[in-house]
Coordinates of C-alpha atoms and ligand atoms in Angstrom, one line a residue:
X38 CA 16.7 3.3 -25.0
X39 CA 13.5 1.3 -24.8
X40 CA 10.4 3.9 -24.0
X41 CA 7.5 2.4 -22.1
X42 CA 3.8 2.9 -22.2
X43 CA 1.5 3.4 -18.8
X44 CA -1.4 3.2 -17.5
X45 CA -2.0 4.6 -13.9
X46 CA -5.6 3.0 -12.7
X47 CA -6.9 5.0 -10.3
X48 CA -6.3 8.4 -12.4
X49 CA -8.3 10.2 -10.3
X50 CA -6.1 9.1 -7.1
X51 CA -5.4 12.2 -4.5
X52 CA -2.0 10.6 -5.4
X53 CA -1.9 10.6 -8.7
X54 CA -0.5 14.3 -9.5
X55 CA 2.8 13.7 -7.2
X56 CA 2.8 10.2 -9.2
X57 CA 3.4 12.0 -12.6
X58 CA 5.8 14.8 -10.7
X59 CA 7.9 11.5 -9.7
X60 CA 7.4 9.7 -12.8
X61 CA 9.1 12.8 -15.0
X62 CA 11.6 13.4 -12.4
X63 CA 12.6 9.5 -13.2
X64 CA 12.6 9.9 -17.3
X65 CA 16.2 8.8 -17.1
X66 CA 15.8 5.7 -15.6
X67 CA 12.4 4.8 -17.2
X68 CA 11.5 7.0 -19.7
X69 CA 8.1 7.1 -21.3
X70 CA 6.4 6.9 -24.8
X71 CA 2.5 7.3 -23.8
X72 CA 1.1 7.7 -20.1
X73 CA -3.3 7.6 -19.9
X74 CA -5.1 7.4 -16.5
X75 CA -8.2 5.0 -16.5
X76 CA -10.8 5.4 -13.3
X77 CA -14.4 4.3 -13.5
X78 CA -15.5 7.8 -11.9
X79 CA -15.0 10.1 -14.6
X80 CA -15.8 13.4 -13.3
X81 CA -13.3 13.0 -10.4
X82 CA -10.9 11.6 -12.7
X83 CA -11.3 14.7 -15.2
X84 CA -10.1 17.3 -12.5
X85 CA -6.6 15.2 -11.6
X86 CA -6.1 14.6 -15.6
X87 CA -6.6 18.1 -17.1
X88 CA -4.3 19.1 -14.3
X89 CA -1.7 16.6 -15.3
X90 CA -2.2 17.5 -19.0
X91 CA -1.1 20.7 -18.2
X92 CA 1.8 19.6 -16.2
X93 CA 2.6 17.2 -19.0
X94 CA 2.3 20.3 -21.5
X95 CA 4.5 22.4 -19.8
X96 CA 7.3 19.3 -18.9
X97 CA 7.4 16.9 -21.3
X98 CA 5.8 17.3 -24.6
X99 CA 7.1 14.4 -25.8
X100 CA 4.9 12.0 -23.7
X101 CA 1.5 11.5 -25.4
X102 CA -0.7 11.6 -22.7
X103 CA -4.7 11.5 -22.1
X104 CA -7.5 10.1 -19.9
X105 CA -10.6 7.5 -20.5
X106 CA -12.7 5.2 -18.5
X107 CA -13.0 2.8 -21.5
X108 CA -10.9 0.0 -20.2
X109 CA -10.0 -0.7 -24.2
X110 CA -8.3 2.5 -24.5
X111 CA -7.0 2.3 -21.7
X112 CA -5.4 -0.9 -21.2
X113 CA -4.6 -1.3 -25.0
X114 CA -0.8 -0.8 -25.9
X115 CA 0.9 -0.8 -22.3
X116 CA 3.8 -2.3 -21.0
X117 CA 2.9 -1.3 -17.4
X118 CA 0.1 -0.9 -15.3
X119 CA 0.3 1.2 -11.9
X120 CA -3.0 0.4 -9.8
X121 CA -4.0 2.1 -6.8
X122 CA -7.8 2.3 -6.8
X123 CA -10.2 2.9 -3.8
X124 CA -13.4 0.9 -4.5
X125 CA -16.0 3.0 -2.5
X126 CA -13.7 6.2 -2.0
X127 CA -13.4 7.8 1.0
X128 CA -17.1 7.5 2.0
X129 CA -16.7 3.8 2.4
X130 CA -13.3 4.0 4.2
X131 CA -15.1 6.4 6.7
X132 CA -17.5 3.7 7.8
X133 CA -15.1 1.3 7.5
X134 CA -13.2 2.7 10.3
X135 CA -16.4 4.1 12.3
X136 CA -18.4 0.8 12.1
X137 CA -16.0 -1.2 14.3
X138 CA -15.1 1.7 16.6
X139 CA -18.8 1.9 17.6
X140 CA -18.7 -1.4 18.4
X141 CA -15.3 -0.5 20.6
X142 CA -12.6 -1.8 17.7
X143 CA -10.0 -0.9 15.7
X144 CA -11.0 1.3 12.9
X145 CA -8.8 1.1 10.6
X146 CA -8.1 0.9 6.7
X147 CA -6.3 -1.7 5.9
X148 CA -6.3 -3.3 9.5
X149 CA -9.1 -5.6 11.6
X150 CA -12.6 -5.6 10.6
X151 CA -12.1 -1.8 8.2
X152 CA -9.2 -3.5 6.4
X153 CA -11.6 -7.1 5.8
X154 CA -14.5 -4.8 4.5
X155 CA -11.9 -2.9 2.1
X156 CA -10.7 -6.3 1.1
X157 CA -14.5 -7.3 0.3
X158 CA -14.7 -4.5 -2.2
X159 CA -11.1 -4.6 -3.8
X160 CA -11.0 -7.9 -4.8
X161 CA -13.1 -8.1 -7.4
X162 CA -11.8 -4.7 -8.7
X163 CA -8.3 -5.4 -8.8
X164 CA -9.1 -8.4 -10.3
X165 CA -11.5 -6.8 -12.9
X166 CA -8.2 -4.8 -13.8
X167 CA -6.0 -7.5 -13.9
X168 CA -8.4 -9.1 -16.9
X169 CA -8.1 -6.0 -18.7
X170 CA -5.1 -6.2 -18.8
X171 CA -4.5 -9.7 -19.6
X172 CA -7.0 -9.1 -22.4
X173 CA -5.7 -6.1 -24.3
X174 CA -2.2 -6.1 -23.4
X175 CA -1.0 -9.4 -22.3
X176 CA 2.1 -9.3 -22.1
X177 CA 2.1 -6.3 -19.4
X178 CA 2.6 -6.4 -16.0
X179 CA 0.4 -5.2 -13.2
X180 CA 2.7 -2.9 -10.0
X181 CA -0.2 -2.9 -7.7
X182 CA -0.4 -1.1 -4.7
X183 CA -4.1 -1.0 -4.1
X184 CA -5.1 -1.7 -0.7
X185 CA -5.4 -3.9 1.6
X186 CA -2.3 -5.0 -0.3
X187 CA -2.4 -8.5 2.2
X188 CA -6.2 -9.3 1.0
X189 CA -5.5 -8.3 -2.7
X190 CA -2.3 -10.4 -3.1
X191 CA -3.7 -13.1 -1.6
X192 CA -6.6 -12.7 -3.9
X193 CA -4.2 -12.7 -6.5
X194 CA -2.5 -15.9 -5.7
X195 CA -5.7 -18.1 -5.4
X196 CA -7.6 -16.6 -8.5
X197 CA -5.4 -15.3 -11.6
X198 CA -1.9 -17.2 -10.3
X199 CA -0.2 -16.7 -13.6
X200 CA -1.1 -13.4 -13.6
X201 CA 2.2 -10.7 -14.4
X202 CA 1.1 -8.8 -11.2
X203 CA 3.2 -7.6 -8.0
X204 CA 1.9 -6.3 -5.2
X205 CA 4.2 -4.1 -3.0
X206 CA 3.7 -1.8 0.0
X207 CA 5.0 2.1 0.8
X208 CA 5.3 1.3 4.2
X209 CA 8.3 -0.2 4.5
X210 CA 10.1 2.4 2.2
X211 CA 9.0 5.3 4.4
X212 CA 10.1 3.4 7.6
X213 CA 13.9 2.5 6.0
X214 CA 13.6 6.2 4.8
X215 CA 14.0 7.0 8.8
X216 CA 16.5 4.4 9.3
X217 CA 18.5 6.6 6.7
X218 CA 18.0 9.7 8.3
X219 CA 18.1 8.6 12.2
X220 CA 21.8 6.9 10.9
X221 CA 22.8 10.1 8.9
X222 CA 23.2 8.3 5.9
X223 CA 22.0 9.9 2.5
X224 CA 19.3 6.7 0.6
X225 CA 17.4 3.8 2.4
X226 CA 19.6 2.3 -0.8
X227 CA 22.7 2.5 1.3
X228 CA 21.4 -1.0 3.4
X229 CA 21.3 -4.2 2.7
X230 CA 17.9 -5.5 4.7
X231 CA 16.2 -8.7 6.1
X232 CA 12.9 -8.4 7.0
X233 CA 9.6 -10.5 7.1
X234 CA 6.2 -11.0 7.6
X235 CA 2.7 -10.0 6.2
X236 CA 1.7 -7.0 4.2
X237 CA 1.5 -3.9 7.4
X238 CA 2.5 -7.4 9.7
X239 CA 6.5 -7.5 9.6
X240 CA 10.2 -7.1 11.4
X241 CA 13.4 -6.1 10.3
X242 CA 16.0 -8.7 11.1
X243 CA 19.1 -7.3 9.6
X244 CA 20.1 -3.6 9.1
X245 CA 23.1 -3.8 7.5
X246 CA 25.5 -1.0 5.4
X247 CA 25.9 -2.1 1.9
X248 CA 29.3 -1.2 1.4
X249 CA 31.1 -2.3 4.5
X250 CA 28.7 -4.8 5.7
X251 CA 28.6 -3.2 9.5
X252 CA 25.3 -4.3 11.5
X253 CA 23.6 -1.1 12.2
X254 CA 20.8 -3.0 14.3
X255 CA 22.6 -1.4 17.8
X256 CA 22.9 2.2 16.8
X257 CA 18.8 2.3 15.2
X258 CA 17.8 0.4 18.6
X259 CA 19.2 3.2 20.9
X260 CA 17.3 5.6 19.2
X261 CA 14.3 3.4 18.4
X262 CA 14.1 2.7 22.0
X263 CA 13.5 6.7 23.1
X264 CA 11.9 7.6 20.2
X265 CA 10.3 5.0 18.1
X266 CA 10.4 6.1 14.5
X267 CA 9.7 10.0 15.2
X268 CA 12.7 11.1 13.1
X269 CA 15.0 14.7 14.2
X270 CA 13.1 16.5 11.1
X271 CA 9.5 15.3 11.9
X272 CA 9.0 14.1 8.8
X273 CA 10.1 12.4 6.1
X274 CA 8.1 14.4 2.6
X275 CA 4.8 14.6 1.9
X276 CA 3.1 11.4 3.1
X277 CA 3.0 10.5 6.4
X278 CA 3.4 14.1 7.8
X279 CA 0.0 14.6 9.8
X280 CA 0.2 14.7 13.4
X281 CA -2.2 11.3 13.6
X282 CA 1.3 9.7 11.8
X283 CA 3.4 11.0 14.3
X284 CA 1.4 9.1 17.0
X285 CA 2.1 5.6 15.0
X286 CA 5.7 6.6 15.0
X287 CA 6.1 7.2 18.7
X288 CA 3.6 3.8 19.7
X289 CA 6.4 1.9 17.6
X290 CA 8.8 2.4 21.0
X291 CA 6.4 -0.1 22.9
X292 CA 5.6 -2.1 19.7
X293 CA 9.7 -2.8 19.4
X294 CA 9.4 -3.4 23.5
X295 CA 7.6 -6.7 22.6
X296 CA 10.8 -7.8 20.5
X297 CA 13.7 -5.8 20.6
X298 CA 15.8 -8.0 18.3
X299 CA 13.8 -6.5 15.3
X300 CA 12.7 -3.7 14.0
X301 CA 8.7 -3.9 13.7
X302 CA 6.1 -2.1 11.0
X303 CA 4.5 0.5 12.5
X304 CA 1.1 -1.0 11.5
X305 CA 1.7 -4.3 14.0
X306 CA 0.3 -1.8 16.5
X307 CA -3.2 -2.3 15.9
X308 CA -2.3 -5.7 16.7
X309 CA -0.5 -6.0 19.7
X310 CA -2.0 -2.4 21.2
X311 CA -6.2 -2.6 20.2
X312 CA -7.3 -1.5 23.3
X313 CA -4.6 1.7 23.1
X314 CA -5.5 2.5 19.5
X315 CA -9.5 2.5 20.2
X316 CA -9.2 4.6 23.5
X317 CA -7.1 7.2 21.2
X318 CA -9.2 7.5 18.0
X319 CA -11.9 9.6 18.0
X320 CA -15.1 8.1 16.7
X321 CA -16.6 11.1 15.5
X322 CA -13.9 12.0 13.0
X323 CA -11.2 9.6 12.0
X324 CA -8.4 9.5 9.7
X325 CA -10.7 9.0 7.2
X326 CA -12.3 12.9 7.6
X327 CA -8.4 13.8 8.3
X328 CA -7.2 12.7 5.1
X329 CA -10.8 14.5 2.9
X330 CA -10.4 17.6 5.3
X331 CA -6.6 17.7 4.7
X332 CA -4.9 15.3 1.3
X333 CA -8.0 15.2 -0.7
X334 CA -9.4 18.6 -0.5
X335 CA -5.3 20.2 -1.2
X336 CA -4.5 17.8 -4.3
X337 CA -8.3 18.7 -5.8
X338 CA -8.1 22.5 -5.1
X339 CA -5.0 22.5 -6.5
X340 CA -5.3 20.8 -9.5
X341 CA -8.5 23.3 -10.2
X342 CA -6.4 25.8 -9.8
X343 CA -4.1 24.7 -12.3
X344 CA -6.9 24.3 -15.0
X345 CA -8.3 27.4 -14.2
X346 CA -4.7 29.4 -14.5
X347 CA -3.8 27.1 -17.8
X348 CA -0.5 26.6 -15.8
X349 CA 1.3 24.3 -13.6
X350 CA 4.2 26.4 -13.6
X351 CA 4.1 27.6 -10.0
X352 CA 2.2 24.7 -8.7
X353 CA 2.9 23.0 -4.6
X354 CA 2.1 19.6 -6.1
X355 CA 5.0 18.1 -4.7
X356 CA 6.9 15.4 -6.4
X357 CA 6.1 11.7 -4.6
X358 CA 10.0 10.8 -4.4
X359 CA 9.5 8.0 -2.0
X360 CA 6.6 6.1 -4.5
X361 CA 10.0 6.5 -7.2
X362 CA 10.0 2.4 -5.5
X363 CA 7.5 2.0 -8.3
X364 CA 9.9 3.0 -10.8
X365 CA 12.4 1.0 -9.5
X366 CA 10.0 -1.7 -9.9
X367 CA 9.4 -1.2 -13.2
X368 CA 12.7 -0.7 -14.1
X369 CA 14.0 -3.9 -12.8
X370 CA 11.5 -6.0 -14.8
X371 CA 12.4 -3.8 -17.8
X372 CA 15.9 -3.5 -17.9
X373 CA 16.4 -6.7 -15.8
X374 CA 18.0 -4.9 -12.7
X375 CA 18.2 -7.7 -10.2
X376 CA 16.6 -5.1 -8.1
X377 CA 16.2 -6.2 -4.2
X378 CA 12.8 -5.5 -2.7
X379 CA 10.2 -6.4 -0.4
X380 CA 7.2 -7.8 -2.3
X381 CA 3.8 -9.2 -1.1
X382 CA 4.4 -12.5 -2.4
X383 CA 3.4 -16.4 -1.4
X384 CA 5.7 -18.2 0.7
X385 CA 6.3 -20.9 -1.1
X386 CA 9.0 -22.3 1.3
X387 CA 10.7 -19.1 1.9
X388 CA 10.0 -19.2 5.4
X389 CA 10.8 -22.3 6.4
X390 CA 8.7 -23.3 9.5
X391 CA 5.1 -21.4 7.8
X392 CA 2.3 -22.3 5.7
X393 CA 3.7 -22.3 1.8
X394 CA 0.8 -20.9 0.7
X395 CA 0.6 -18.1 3.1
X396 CA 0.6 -14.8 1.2
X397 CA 4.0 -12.6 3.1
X398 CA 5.8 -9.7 2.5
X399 CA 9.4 -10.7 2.1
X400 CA 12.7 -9.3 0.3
X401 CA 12.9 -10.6 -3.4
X402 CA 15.6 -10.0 -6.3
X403 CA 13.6 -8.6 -9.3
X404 CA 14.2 -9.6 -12.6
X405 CA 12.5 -9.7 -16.2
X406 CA 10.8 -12.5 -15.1
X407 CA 9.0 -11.5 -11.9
X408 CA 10.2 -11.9 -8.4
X409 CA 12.3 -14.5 -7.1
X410 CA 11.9 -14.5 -3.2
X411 CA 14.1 -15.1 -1.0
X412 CA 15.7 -17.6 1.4
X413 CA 14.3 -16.6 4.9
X414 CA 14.5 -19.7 7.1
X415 CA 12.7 -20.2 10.1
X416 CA 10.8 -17.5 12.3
X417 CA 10.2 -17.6 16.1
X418 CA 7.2 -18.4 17.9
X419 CA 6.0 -15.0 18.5
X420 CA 6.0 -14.0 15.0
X421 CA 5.2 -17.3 13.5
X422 CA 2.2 -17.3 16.2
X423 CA 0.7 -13.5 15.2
X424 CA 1.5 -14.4 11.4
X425 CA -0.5 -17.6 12.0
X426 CA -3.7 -15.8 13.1
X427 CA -3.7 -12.9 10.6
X428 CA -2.4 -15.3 7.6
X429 CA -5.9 -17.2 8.2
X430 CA -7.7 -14.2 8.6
X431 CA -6.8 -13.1 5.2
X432 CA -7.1 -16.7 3.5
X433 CA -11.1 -16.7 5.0
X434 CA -11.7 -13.4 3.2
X435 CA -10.5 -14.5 0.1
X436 CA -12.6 -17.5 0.6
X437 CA -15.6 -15.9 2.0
X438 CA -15.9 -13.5 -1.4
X439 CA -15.2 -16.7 -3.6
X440 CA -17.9 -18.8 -1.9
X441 CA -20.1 -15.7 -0.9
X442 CA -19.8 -17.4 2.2
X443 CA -21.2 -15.4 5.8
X444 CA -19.7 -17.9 7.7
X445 CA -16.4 -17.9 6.7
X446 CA -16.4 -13.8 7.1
X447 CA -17.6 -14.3 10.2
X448 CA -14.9 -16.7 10.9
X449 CA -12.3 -14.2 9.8
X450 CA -13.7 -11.1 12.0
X451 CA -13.9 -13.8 14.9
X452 CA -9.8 -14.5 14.3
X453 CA -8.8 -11.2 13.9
X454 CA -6.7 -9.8 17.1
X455 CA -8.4 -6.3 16.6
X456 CA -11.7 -8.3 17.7
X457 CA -12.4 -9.7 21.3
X458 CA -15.3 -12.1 20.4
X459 CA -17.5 -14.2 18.5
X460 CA -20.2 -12.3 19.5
X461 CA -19.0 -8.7 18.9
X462 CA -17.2 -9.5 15.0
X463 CA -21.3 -10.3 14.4
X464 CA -22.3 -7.2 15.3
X465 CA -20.0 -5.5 13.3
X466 CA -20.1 -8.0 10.3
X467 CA -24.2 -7.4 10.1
X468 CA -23.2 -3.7 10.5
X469 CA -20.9 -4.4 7.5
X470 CA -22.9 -6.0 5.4
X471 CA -25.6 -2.9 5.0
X472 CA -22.9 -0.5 4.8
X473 CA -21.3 -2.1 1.5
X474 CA -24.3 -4.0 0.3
X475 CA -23.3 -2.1 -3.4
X476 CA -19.9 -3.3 -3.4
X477 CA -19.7 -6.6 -1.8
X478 CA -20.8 -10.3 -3.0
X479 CA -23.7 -11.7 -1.4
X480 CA -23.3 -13.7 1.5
X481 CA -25.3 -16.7 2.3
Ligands
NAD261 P1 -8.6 8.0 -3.9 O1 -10.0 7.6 -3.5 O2 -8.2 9.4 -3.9 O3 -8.4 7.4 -5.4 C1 -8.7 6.2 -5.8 C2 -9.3 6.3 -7.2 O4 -9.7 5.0 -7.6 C3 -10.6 7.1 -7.3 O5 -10.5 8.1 -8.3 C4 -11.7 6.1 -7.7 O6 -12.7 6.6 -8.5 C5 -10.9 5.0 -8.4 N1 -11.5 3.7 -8.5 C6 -12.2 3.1 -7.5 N2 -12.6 1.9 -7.9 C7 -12.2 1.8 -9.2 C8 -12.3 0.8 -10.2 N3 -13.0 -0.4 -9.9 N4 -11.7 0.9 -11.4 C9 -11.0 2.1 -11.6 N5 -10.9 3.1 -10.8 C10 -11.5 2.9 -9.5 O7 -7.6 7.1 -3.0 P2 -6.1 7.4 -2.5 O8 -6.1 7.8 -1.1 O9 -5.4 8.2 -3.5 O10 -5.5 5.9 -2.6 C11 -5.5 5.1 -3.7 C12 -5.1 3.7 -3.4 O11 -3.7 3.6 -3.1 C13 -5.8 3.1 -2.2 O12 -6.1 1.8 -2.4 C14 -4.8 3.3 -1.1 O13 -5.1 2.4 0.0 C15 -3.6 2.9 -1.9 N6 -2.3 3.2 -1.3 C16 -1.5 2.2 -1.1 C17 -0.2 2.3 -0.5 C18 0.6 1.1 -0.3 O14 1.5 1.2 0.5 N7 0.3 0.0 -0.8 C19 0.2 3.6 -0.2 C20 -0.7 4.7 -0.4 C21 -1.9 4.5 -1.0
G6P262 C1 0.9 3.8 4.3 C2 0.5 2.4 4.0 C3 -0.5 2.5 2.9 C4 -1.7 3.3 3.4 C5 -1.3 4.7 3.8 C6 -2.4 5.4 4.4 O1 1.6 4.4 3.3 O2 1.6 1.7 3.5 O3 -0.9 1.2 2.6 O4 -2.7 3.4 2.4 O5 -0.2 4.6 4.7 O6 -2.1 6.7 4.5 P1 -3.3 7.8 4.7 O7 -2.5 9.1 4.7 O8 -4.2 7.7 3.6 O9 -3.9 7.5 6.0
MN263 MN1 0.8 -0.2 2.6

């Protein structure tokens, strides 16, 4: 069997380590010749990768491994690149989600004015990556899962089109993961699903059980309906667990209230429920603090301790099992699996009655070739209506960071639903533009 060469960009990721746990846990399925990390941050990338050559060590021997931030090394010889990178870190996602909150909006990552300020400073960064890649190993393709996945694929469509890159989200995983469980049945696998919409912007349609082809819409809606996604265990592993998740899964009973035929992302609630989400966040410490307090602080502690011990025998690392939907996307452009998933994709006619160059996230059969999406049809007013707004939002990043244009950002804020007015996406664009003026293109 064929054995593949990797390059995970963003080594020093606070998700890295599980990464690796899930990637050797998957040898079978994809197994693995060399594996390097690349991050431009070396001494936070250092900690994560002596860790994981320990783990490496100790596991799998066979797998060359080793770490650089020389993007010759590191994006020479692969057949894959994995990308999740945070330009600006967690620093900048702090003030991404307290810049609008002081002005009374939605502070969020990848959503409203946060996720448009993210957007600014991963687009030229993902695309930076993507060049690499095209340069020293041009025949590799790029699984990217960097956020805000929306801004970045849309990126992706209007400057490197040809590029071999797919952008795909964890979100929906982790929601069909809790369709599984609420239904009792063993994989998210066992479904056959319709859904659309945009990246952290989509409904389910169709819930169906592969094997005898029973609609299981009416048994997930009577517990959706009590309970929203809160699941009988809690949880559903490692990500997701914190207490500020468990909120989001509850809200989704009165985000599903709005349209009961589908099943909705959890993210639409900072769409349809602003006013909700800002009276519930607290502006001194946001998910953001939560996530160095808590994630951050627990992967890097650990992976000290590791180095310091010279063992990774006994380590909590946990294995990321639900990110093993990277290795099934890697595996179905390798081995040609015909693999059905929901990509961030353009629309290209898919859904009938919307834009065709809207960017969406929509179920697609994965080949050798890339993704071929599929047949939607058309969408109802509601949806088509929200998708509307938020598709334009994106496209006037994208186009405000190609033209460097103020206006056009403005514009976007202005559109977004997380914003009330004109006058108040100024205040937090000006707000914005100090707060990233080392990461973002200049605006005239
Ligand atoms: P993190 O800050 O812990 O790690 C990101 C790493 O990227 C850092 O080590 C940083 O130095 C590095 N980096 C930043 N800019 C870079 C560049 N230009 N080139 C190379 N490396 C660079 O962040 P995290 O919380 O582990 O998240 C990583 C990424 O994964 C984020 O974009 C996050 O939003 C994304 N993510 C996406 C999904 C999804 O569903 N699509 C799920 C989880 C996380
Ligand atoms: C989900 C989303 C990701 C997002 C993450 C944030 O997995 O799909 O796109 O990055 O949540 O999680 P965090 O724990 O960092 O708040
Ligand atoms: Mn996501």
């Amino acid at each position: 069997m064929k054995k593949f060469s990797i390059v995970i960009a963003g080594g020093g990721s606070t998700f890295t380590p599980g990464i690796v746990m899930m990637l050797l846990e998957n040898q079978e399925r994809l197994p693995i010749r060399k594996l390097k990390l690349y991050d431009n941050f070396a001494e936070r990338q250092e900690t994560v990768a002596e860790a994981c050559k320990i783990l490496l060590q100790e596991r799998a021997p066979q797998i060359e491994f080793s770490y650089t931030t020389d993007p010759v090394d590191a994006f020479s010889d692969i057949d894959f690149c994995m990308a999740h990178i945070r330009p600006g870190l967690y620093a900048m996602r702090e003030l991404d989600e307290k810049i609008p909150l002081k002005h009374g909006c939605v502070g969020q990552e990848t959503c409203g004015a946060g996720g448009i300020a993210y957007g600014l400073r991963s687009i030229p960064a993902v695309i930076e990556l993507i060049d690499y890649m095209e340069k020293y190993s041009p025949k590799a393709w790029m699984l990217n899962y960097s956020n805000p996945a929306a801004i970045v694929a849309e990126a992706c469509r209007v400057l490197r089109p040809k590029a071999q890159v797919l952008n795909i989200c964890d979100m929906p995983i982790d929601i069909e993961n809790r369709f599984a469980e609420i239904l009792g049945y063993k994989s998210r696998k066992q479904f056959d699903v319709m859904y659309y919409g945009l990246n952290h912007f989509g409904w389910w349609t169709e819930i169906k059980d592969t094997s005898t082809g029973e609609n299981l819409m009416p048994r997930i809606r009577k517990h959706v309906k009590e309970n929203g996604y809160l699941t009988p265990s809690g949880m559903n592993g490692v990500q997701h667990a914190d207490d500020s998740w468990k909120d989001t899964f509850i809200k989704v009973r009165d985000v599903y209230a709005l349209d009961p035929q589908t099943m909705p992302n959890t993210y639409l609630k900072y769409y349809l429920y602003p006013d909700y989400v800002v009276e519930h966040s607290n502006k001194d410490f946001t998910r953001a603090n939560e996530v160095m307090a808590g994630r951050e602080k627990k992967v890097f502690t650990e992976c000290r301790r590791i180095i310091a011990n010279g063992t990774a025998k006994d380590t909590s690392i946990q294995v990321e099992e639900h990110a093993s939907y990277i290795v099934d996307l890697a595996t179905a452009i390798a081995f040609n699996t015909k693999e059905r998933m929901l990509l961030i994709v353009p629309n290209n006619g898919s859904i009938g009655n919307f834009d065709p160059t809207a960017t969406v996230e929509i179920p697609c059969i994965v080949d050798n070739s890339g993704a071929k999406p599929m047949q939607i049809g058309n969408i109802p007013e509601f949806q088509k209506g929200m998708m509307n707004q938020q598709v334009s939002v994106e496209k006037l990043v994208v186009e405000a960071h190609i033209e460097g244009s103020y206006l056009k950002l403005w514009q976007a804020l202005t559109l977004s639903a997380t914003i009330p007015s004109a006058a108040v996406a100024k205040a937090i664009l000006d707000d914005l533009i100090e707060a990233n003026k080392d990461y973002w293109v200049t605006l005239n």
